Coordinates of C-alpha atoms and ligand atoms in Angstrom, one line a residue:
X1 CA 75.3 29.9 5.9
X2 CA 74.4 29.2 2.0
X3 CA 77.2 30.8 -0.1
X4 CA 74.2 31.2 -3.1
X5 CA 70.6 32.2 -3.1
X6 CA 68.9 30.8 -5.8
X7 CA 65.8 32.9 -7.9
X8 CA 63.0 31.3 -9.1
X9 CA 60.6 32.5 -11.7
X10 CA 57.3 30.4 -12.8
X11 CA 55.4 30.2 -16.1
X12 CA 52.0 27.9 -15.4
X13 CA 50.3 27.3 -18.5
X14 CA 46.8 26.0 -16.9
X15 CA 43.8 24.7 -19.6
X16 CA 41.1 26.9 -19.2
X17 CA 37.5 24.9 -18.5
X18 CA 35.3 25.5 -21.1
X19 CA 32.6 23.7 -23.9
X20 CA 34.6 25.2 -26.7
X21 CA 38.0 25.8 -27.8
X22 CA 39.4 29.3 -27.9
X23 CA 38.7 30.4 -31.6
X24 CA 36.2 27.7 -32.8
X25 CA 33.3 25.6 -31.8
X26 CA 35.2 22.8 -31.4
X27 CA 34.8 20.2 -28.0
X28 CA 36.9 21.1 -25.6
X29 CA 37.1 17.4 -24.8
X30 CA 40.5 15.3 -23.2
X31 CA 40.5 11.8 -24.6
X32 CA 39.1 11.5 -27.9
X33 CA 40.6 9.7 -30.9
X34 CA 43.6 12.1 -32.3
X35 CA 42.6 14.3 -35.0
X36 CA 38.7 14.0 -34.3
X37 CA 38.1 17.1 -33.4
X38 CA 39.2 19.9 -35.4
X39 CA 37.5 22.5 -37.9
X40 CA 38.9 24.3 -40.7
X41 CA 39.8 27.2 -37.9
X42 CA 41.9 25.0 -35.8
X43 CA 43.2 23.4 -38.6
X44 CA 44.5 27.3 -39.7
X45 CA 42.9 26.4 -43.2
X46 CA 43.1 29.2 -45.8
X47 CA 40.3 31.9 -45.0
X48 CA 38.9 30.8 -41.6
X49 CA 38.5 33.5 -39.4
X50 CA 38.9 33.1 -35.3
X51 CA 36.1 33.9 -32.7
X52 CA 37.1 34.2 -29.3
X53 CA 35.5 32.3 -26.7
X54 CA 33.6 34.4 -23.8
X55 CA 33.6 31.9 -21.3
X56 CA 37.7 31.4 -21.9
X57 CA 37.8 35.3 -21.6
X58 CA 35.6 35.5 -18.5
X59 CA 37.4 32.9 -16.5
X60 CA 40.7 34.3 -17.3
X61 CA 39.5 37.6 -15.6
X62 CA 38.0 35.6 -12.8
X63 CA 41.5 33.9 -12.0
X64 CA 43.0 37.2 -12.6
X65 CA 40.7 38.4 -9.8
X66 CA 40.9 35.1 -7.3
X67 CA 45.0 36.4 -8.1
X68 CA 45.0 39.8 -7.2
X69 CA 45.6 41.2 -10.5
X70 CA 44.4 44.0 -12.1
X71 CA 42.3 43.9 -15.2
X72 CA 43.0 45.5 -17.9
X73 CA 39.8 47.0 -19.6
X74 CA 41.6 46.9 -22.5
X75 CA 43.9 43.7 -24.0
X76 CA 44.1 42.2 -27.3
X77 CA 45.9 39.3 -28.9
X78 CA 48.8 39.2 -30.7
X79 CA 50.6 36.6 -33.4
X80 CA 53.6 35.0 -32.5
X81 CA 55.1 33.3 -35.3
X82 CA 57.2 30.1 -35.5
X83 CA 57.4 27.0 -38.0
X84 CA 56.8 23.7 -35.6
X85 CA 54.5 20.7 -36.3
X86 CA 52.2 22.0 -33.5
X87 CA 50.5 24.6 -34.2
X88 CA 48.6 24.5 -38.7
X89 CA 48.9 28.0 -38.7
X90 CA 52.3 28.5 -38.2
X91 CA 51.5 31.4 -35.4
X92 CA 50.2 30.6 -32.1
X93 CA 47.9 33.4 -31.1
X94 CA 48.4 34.7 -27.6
X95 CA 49.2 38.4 -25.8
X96 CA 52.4 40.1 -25.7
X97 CA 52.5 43.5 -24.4
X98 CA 48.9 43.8 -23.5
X99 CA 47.3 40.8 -21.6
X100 CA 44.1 40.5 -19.8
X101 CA 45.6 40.9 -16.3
X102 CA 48.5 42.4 -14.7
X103 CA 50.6 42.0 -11.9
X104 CA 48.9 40.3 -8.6
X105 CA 50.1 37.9 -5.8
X106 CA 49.5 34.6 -4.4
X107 CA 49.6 34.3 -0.7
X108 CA 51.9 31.1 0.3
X109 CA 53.3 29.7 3.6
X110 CA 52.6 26.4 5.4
X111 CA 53.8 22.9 3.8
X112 CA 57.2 22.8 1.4
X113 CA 57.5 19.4 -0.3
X114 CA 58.8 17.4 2.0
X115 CA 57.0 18.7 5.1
X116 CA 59.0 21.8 5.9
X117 CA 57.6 24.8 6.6
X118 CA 57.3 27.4 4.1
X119 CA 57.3 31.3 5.3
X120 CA 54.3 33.1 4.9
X121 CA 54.6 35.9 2.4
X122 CA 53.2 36.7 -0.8
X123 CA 54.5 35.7 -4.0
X124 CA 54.3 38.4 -7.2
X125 CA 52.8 37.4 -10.2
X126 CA 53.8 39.7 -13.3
X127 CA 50.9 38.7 -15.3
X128 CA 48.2 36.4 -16.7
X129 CA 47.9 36.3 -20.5
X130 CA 45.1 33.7 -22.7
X131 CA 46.6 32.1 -25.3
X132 CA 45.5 29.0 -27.5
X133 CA 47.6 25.3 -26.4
X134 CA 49.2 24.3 -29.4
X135 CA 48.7 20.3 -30.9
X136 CA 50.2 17.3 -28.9
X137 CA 53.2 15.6 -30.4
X138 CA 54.4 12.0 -29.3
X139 CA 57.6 10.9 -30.5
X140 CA 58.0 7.2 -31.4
X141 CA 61.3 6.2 -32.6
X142 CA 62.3 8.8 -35.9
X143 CA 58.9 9.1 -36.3
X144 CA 56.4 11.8 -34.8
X145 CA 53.1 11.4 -34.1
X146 CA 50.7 15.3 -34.5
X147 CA 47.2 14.9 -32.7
X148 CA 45.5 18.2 -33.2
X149 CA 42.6 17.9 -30.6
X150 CA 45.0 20.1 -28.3
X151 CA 45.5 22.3 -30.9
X152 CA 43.9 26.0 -30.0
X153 CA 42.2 24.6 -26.5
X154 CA 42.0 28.2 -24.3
X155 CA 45.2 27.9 -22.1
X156 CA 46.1 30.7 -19.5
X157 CA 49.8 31.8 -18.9
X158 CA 50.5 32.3 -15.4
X159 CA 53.8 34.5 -14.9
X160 CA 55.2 35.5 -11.5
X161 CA 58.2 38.1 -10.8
X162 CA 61.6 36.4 -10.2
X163 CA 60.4 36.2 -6.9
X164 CA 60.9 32.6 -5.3
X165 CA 64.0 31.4 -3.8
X166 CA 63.7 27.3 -3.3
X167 CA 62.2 24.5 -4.6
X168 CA 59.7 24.4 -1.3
X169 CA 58.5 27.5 -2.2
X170 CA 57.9 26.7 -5.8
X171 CA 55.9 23.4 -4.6
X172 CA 53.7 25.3 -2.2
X173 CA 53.2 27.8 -4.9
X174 CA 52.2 25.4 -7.0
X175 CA 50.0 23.7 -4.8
X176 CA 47.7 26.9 -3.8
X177 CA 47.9 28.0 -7.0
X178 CA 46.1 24.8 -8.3
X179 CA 43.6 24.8 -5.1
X180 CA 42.3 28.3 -6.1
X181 CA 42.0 27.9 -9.8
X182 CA 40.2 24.6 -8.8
X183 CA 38.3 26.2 -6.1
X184 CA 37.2 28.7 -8.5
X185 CA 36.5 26.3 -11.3
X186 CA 38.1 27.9 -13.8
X187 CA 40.5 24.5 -14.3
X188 CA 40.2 20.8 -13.2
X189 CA 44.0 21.6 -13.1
X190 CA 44.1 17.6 -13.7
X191 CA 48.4 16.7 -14.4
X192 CA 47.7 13.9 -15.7
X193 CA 45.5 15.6 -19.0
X194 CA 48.5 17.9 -18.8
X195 CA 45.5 20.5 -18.1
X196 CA 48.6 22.5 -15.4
X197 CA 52.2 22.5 -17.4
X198 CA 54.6 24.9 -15.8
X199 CA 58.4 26.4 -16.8
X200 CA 61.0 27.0 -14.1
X201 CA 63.1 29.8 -14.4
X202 CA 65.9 29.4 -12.5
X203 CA 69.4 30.9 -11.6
X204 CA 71.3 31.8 -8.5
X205 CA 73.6 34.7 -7.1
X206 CA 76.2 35.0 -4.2
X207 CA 74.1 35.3 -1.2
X208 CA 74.3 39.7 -0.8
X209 CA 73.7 40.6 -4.5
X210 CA 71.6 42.5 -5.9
X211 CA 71.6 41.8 -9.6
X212 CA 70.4 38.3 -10.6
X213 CA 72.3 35.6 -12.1
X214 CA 72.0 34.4 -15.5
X215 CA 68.8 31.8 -15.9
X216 CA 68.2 28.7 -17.4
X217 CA 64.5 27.8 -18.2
X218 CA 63.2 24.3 -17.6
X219 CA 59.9 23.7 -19.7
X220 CA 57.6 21.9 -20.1
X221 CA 57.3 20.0 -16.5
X222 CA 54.0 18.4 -16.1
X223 CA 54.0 17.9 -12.4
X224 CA 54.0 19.7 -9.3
X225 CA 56.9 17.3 -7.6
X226 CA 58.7 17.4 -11.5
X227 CA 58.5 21.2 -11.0
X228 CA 60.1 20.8 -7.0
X229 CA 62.8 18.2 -8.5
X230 CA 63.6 20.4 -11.4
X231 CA 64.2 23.1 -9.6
X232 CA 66.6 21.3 -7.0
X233 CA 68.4 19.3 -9.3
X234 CA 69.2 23.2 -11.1
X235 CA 70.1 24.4 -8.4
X236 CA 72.9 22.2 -7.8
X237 CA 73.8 22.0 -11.3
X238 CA 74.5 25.7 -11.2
X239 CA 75.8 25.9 -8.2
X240 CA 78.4 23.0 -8.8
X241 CA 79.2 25.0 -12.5
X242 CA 79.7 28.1 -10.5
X243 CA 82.2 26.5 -8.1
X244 CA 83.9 24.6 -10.9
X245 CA 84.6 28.3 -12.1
X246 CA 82.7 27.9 -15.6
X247 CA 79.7 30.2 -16.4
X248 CA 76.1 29.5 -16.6
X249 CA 74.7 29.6 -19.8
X250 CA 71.8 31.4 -21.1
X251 CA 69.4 28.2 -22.4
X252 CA 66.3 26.3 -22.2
X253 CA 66.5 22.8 -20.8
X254 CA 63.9 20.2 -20.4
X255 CA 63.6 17.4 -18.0
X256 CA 63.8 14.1 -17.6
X257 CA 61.3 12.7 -14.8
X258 CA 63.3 8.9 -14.7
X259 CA 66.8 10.1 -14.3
X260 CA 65.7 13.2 -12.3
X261 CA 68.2 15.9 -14.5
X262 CA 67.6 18.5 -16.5
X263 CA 69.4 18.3 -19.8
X264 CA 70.4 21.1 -22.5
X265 CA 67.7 22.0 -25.3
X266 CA 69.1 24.7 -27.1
X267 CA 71.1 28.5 -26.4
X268 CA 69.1 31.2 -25.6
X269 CA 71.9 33.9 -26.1
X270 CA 70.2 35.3 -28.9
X271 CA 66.5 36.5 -28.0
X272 CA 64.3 33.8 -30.0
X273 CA 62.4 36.6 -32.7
X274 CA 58.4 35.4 -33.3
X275 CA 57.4 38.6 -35.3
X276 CA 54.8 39.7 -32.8
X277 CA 52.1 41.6 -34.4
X278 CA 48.3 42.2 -33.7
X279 CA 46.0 39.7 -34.9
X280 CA 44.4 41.4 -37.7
X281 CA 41.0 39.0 -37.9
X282 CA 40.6 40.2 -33.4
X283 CA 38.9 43.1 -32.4
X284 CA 40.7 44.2 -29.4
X285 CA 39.2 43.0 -26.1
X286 CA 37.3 46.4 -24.3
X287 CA 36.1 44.8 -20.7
X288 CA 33.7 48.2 -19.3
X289 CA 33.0 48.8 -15.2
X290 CA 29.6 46.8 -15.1
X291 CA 31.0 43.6 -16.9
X292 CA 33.9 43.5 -14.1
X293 CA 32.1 44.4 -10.9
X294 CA 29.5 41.9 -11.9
X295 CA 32.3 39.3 -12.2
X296 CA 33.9 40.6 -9.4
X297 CA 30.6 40.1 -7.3
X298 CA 29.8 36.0 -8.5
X299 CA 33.2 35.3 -6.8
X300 CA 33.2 32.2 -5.0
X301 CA 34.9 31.9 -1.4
X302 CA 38.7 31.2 -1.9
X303 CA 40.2 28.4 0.6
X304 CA 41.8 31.2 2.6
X305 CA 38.4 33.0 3.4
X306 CA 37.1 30.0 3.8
X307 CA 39.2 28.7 6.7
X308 CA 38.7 31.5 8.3
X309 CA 35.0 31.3 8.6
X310 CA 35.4 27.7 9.5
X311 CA 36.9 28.4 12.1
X312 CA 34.8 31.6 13.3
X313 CA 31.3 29.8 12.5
X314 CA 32.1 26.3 13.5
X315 CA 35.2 27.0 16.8
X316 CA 36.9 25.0 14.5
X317 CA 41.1 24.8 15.4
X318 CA 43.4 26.1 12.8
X319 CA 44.9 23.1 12.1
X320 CA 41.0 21.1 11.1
X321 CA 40.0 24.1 9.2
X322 CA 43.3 23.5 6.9
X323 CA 42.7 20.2 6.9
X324 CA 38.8 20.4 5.9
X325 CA 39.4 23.2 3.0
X326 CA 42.3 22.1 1.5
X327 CA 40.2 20.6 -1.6
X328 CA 36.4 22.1 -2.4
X329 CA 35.1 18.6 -2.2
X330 CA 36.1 18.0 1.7
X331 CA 34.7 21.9 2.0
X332 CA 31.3 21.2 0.9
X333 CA 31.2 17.8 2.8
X334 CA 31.8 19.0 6.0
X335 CA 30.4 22.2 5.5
X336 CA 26.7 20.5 4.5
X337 CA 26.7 17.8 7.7
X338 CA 28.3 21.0 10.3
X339 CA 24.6 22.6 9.8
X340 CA 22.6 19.3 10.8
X341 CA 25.0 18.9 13.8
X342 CA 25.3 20.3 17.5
X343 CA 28.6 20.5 17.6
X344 CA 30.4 20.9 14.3
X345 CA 34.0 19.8 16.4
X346 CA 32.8 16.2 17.0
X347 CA 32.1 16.2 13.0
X348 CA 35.2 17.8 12.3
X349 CA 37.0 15.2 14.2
X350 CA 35.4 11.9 13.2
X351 CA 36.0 13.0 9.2
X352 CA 39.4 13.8 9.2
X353 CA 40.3 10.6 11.7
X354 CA 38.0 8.1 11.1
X355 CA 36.0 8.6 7.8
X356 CA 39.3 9.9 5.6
X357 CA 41.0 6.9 7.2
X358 CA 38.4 4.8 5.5
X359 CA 38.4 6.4 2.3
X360 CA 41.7 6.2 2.0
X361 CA 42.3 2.7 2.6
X362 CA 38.9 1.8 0.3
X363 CA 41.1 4.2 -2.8
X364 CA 37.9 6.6 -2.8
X365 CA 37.6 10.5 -2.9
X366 CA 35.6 12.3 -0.4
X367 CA 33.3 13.1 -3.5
X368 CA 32.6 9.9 -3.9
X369 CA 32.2 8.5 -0.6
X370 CA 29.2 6.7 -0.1
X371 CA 28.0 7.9 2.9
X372 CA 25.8 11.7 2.3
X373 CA 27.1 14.4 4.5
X374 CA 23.4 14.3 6.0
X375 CA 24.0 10.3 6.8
X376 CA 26.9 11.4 8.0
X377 CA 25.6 14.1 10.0
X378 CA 22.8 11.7 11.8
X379 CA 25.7 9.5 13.1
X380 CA 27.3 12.7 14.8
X381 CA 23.5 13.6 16.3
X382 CA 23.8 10.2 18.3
X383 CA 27.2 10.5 19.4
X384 CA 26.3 14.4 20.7
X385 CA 22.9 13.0 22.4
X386 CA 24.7 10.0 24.2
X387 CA 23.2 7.0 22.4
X388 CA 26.1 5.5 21.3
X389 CA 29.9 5.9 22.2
X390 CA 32.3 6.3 20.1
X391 CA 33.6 2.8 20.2
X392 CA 30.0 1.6 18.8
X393 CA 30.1 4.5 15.9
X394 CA 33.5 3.4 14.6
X395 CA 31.4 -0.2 13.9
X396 CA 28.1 2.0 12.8
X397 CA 30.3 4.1 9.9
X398 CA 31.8 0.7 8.8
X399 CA 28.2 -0.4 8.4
X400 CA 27.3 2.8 7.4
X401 CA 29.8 2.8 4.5
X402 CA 28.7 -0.7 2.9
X403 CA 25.1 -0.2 3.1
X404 CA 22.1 2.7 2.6
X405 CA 21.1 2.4 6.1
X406 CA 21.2 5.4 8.5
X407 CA 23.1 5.4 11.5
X408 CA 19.7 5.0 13.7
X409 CA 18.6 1.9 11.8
X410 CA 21.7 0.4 12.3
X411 CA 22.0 1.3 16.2
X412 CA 18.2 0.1 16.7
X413 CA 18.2 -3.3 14.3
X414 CA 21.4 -4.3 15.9
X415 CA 20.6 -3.0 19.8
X416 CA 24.0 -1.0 19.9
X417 CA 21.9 1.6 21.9
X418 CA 24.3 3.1 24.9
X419 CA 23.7 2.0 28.2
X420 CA 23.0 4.5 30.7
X421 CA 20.8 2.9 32.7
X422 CA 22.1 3.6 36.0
X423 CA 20.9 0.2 37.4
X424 CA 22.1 -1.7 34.7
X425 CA 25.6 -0.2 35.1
X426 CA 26.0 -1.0 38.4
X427 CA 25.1 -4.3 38.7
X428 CA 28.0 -4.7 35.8
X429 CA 29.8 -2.5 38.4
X430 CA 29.4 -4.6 41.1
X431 CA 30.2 -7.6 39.6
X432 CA 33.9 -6.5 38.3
X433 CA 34.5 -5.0 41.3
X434 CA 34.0 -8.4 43.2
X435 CA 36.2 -10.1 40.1
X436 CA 39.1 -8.0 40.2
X437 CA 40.4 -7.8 44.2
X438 CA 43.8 -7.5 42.9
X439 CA 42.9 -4.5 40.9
X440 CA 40.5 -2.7 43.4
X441 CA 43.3 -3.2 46.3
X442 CA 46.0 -1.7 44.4
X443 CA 43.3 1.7 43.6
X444 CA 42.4 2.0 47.0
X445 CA 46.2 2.0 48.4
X446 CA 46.3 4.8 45.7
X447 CA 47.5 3.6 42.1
X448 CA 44.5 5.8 40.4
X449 CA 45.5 4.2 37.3
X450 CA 44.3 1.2 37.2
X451 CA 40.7 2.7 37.4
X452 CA 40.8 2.6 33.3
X453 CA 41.2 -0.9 33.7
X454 CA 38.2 -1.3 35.6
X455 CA 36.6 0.8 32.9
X456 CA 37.4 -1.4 30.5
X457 CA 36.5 -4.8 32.2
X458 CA 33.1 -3.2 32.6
X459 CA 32.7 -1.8 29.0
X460 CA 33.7 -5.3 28.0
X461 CA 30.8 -7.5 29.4
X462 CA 28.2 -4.8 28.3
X463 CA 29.9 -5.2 24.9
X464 CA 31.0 -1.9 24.5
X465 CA 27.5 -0.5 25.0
X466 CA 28.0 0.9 29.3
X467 CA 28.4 5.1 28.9
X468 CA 31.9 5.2 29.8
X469 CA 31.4 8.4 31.6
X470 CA 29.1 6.9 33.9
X471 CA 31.0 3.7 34.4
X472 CA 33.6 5.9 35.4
X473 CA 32.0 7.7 38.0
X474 CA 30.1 4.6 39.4
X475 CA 33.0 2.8 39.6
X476 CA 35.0 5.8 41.5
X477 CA 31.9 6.1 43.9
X478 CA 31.6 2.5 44.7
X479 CA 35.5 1.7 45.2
X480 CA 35.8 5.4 47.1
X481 CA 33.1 4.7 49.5
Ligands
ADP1 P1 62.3 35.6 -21.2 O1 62.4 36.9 -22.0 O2 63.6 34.8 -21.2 O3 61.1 34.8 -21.5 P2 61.0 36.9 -19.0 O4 61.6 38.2 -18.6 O5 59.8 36.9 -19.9 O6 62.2 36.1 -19.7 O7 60.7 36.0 -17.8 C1 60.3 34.7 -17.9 C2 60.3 34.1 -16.5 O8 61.6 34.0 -16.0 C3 59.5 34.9 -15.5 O9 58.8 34.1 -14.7 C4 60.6 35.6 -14.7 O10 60.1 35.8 -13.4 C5 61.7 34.7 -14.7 N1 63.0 35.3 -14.6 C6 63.5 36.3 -15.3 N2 64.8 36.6 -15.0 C7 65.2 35.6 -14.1 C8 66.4 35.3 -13.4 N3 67.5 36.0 -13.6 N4 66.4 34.2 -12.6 C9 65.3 33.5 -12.4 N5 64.1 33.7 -13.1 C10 64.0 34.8 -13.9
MG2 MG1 59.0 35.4 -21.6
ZN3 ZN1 38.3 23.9 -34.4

């Protein structure tokens, strides 16, 4: 029994998809030369006035729904104010006390990093608030390097209630928190643009008490594994100061990804004061009954309804359907090739063994695998109708996946066309039985076994092509009788 429980609380910042940035026409664009795109607004010159972005607003409201928040029908932004080389203006604008979207959960359970099984149970969220990303800084030796095409990009604060309690929880957090955003397009959530950025709140307690610990806050960790490290390496770190009989302090900390240790940024004992006051140039944001329940009813399927109609349309198992939604991409694919097929279980089973096995070892994504779901889809038809086994489709999708051709060209140019000829079987039959005495005597004094050898000697010399199903049985008939 753990003498400490730790308590986890997460702030995602996640890039919001849009054209625009969130104040100013701007590209909202990943990649360009520094400094290239920025306007007057952006650049918090003297007298330029802010617009808000719709679409940034909209999404927000969407995630807050795909979240199980509630939306507030009215929100507005606020200044916080600070002197740092990232942000022109000197104030970031964002919400304080009265965001777009308040409170909801996200439903977790299933993998932890390292393959352990999470509980299922909802985590709480305390909020989602839009804010503007502030300018990238790169530090190279004393000097820093400012490229403002970050600066102001729409960028949503995710905030959840001191609610987790280990780093596997905060990983499979993280993980269906990025599949539903993505699901719902509202963020590529790609890590690597630093589009999904989260802060770890962390601190722990003697296993019994109610009152938390003090916390120290880990910012800025770019990753989901950063954020599962970060938060194990802290826990340890506290719970080694605890037992060393020195106090946690109130701080923020950041992270270093190549040691894998968090080190000490600055005190938080005193409450950092940003002069929070509503932006006077922003209406306040009034969201009325039709604009919501239209939102509300141009929801797309989240991964969780989705697996459950997967397996209730197609008799999929649990375990495929998690599998087959746990990215959009793999969703659609199957989905589009289960409505040309007979039996959507065969399909299920030949992508996630045999075509993600090829992807993987080729480097590609589903979304970019070169064979359609409907190519796909006709190799399934003549596996269900018995022209070929699956021995001959594993060499048809290797075909399949360097060329254009169908899976019915490929079985017709090359004659790969199942056997099931009953004549033509048993004369292969016949002719193994009479080259295999050894084998047939030891079946007859009743080793049933080495039937499947039989089996195989027969599919061999008809070069895979015999129906296994009736070798099998022609084989038991002749050697029975
Ligand atoms: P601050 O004022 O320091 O920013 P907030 O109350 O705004 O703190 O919370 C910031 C984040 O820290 C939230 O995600 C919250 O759940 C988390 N948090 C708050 N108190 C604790 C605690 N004692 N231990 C762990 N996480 C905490
Ligand atoms: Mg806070
Ligand atoms: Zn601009």
């Amino acid at each position: 029994m753990p003498k400490y429980e730790a308590v986890i609380g997460l702030e995602t910042h996640v890039q919001v998809k849009t054209a625009s940035k969130m104040f100013c026409a701007c590209p909202n664009q990943y990649g360009a030369d520094p400094n290239t795109l920025t306007c007057p607004v952006c650049m918090g010159l003297p007298g330029a006035l802010p617009v808000p972005n719709k679409l940034a607003i909209r999404k927000t409201v969407e995630a807050g729904m795909l979240l199980n928040c509630t939306i507030a029908p009215y929100s507005k932004f606020d200044r916080k104010n600070y002197f740092y080389a990232d942000m022109a203006k000197s104030f970031q604008l964002s919400q304080l006390d009265q965001p777009l979207c308040l409170g909801g959960k996200v439903h977790i359970g299933g993998k932890g990093f390292s393959g352990t099984e999470v509980v299922e149970r909802d985590v709480q969220l305390n909020r989602i608030h839009l804010e503007e990303d502030v300018a990238k800084l790169s530090h190279k030796g004393t000097a820093t390097i400012v490229d403002f095409n970050r600066c102001s990009l729409p960028l949503m604060e995710i905030v959840t209630e001191p609610d987790m309690h280990s780093a596997d929880e905060v990983y499979n957090y993280l993980v269906t928190l990025k599949q539903i955003l993505q699901y719902g397009n509202i963020s590529d959530c790609d890590q690597e643009k630093g589009q999904m950025r989260c802060d770890v709140n962390v601190s722990i307690r003697p296993v019994g008490q109610k009152e938390f610990g003090t916390k120290a806050e880990i910012k800025n960790l770019n990753s989901i594994r950063a954020a599962h490290r970060a938060v194990e390496y802290e826990i340890w770190r506290q719970t080694n100061e605890i037992e060393a009989g020195r106090a946690i302090v109130q701080e923020t900390r950041g992270w270093n990804d190549d040691t894998g240790e968090s080190y000490s940024m600055r005190n938080k004992e005193t409450v950092d004061d940003y002069r929070y006051f509503p932006e006077p140039d922003l209406m306040p944001i009034f969201l009325d009954d039709s604009y919501i329940n239209e939102i509300r009813a141009s929801l797309p399927e989240l991964p969780e309804q989705r697996r459950a109609r997967f397996i209730e349309e197609f008799s999929l198992t649990e375990y495929d359907a998690q599998v087959l939604t746990q990215d959009k991409e793999t969703a659609d694919y199957f989905e589009t090739a289960a409505r040309l097929v007979k039996t959507p279980k065969t399909l299920a089973n030949w992508i996630l063994t045999e075509l993600l096995r090829e992807l993987g070892a080729n480097g590609i994504t589903i979304a970019e695998c070169p064979v359609s779901p409907e190519r796909m889809a006709g190799l399934i038809l003549l596996i269900e109708d018995n022209t070929i086994n699956g021995k001959i489709a594993k060499t048809v999708l290797s075909e399949m996946l360097k060329s254009e051709k169908e899976a019915k060209q490929i079985v017709e140019a090359q004659g790969l066309s199942q056997v099931s000829d009953q004549g033509e079987i048993e004369m292969l039959v016949m002719k193994v039985i009479a080259e295999n005495a050894v084998q047939v005597e030891q079946y007859k004094s009743g080793n049933p076994k080495v039937i499947q050898y039989l089996v195989g000697q027969v599919m061999k010399s008809s070069k895979g092509k015999a129906n296994p199903q009736m070798t099998l049985e022609l084989l038991k008939s002749k050697m029975d009788s």
